[in-house]
PDB file of C-alpha atoms in Angstrom:
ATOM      1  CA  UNK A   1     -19.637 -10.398   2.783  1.00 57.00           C
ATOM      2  CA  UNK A   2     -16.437  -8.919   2.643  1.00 68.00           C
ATOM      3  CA  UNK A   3     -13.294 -10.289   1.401  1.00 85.00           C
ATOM      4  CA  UNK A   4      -9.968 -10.041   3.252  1.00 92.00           C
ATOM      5  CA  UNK A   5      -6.630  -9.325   0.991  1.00 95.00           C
ATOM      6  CA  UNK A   6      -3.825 -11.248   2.219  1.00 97.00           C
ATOM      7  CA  UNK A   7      -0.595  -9.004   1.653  1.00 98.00           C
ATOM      8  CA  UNK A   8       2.753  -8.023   3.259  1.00 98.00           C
ATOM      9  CA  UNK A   9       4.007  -4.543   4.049  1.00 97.00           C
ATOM     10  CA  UNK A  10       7.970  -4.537   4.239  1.00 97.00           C
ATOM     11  CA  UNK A  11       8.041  -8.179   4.665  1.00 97.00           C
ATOM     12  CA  UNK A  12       5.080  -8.056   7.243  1.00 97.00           C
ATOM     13  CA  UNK A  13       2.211 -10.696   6.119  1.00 98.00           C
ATOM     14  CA  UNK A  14      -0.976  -8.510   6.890  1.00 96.00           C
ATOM     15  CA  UNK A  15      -4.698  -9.443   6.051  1.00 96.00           C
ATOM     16  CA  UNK A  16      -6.743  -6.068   5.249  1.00 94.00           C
ATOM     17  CA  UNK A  17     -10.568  -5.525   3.415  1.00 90.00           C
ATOM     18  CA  UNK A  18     -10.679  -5.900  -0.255  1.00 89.00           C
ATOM     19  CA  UNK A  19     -10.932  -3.614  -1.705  1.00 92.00           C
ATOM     20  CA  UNK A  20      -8.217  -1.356  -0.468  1.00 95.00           C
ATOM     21  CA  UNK A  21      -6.205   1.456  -2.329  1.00 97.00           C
ATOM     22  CA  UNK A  22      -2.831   2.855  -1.352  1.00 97.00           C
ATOM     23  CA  UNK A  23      -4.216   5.520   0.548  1.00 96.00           C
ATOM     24  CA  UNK A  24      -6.326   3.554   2.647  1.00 96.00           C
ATOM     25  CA  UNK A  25      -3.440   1.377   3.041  1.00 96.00           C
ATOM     26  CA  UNK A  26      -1.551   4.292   4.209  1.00 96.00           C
ATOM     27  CA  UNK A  27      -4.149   5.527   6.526  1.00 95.00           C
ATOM     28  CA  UNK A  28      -4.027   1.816   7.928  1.00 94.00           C
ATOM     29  CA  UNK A  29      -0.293   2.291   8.776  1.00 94.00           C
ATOM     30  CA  UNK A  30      -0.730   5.784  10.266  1.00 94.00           C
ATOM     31  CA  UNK A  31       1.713   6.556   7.906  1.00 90.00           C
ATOM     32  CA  UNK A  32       1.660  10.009   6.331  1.00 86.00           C
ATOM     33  CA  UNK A  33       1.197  10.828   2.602  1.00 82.00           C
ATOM     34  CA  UNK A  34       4.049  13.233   2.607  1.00 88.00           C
ATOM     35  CA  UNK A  35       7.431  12.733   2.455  1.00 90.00           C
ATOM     36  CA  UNK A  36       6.749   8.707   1.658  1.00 94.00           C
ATOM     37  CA  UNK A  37       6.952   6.284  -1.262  1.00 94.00           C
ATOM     38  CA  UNK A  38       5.569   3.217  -1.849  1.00 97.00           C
ATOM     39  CA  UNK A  39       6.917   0.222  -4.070  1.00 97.00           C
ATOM     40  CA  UNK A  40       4.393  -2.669  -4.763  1.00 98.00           C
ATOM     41  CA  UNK A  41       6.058  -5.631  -6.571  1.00 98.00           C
ATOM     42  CA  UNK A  42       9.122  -3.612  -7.051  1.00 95.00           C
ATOM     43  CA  UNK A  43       7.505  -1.126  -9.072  1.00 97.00           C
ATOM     44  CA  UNK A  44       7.477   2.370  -7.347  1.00 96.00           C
ATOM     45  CA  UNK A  45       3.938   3.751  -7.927  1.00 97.00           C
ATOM     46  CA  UNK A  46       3.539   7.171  -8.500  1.00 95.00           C
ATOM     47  CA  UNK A  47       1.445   9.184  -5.821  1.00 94.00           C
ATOM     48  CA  UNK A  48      -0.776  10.571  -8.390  1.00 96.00           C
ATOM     49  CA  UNK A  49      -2.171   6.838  -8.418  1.00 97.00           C
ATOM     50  CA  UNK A  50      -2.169   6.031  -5.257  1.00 97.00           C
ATOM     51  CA  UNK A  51      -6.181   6.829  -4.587  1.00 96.00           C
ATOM     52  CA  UNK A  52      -7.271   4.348  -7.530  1.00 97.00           C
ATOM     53  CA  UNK A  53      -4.973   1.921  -7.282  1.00 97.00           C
ATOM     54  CA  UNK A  54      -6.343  -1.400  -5.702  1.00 97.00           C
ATOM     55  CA  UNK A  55      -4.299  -3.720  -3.878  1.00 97.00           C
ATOM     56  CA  UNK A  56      -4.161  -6.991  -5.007  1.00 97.00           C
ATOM     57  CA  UNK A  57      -3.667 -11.122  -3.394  1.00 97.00           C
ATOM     58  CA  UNK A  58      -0.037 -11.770  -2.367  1.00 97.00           C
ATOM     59  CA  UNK A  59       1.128  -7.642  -3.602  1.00 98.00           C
ATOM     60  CA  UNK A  60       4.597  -7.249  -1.675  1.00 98.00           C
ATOM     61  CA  UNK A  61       4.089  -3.846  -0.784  1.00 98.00           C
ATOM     62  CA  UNK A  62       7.458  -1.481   0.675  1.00 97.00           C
ATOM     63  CA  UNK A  63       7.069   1.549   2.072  1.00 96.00           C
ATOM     64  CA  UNK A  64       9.511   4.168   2.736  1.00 91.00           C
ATOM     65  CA  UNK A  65      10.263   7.484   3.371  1.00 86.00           C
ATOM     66  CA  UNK A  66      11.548   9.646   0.312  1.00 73.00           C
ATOM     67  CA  UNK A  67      14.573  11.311  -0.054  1.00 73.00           C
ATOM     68  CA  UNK A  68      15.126  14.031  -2.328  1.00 69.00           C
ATOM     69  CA  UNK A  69      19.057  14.687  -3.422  1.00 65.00           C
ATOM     70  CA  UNK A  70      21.640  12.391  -5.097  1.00 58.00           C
TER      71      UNK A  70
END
């Protein structure tokens, strides 16, 4: 049986499969991998994690599309 992981995805309550890693989450969203960045908890997460790290109850999750300059 699988178990569902209730989160919310710029203040959007969503219910996906647990496990689930940033990527899938992504992939979920239709949102691209490029050119995005994702904040879970208020900690950005670097992309380079994004494939192992798993989701977990209640994460606030933000994503948004990067901008480079300052």
């Amino acid at each position: 049986m699988t178990k569902k992981l209730n989160i919310s995805v710029n203040d959007v309550p969503r219910q996906l499969y647990n496990p689930c890693s940033i990527i899938e989450l992504l992939v979920l969203l239709e949102q691209p991998e490029k050119g995005v960045a994702v904040a879970i908890n208020t900690n950005i997460i670097c992309r380079s994690q994004w494939r192992q790290y798993q989701l977990q109850e209640n994460d606030q999750v933000v994503v948004f599309k990067a901008i480079a300059g300052g």
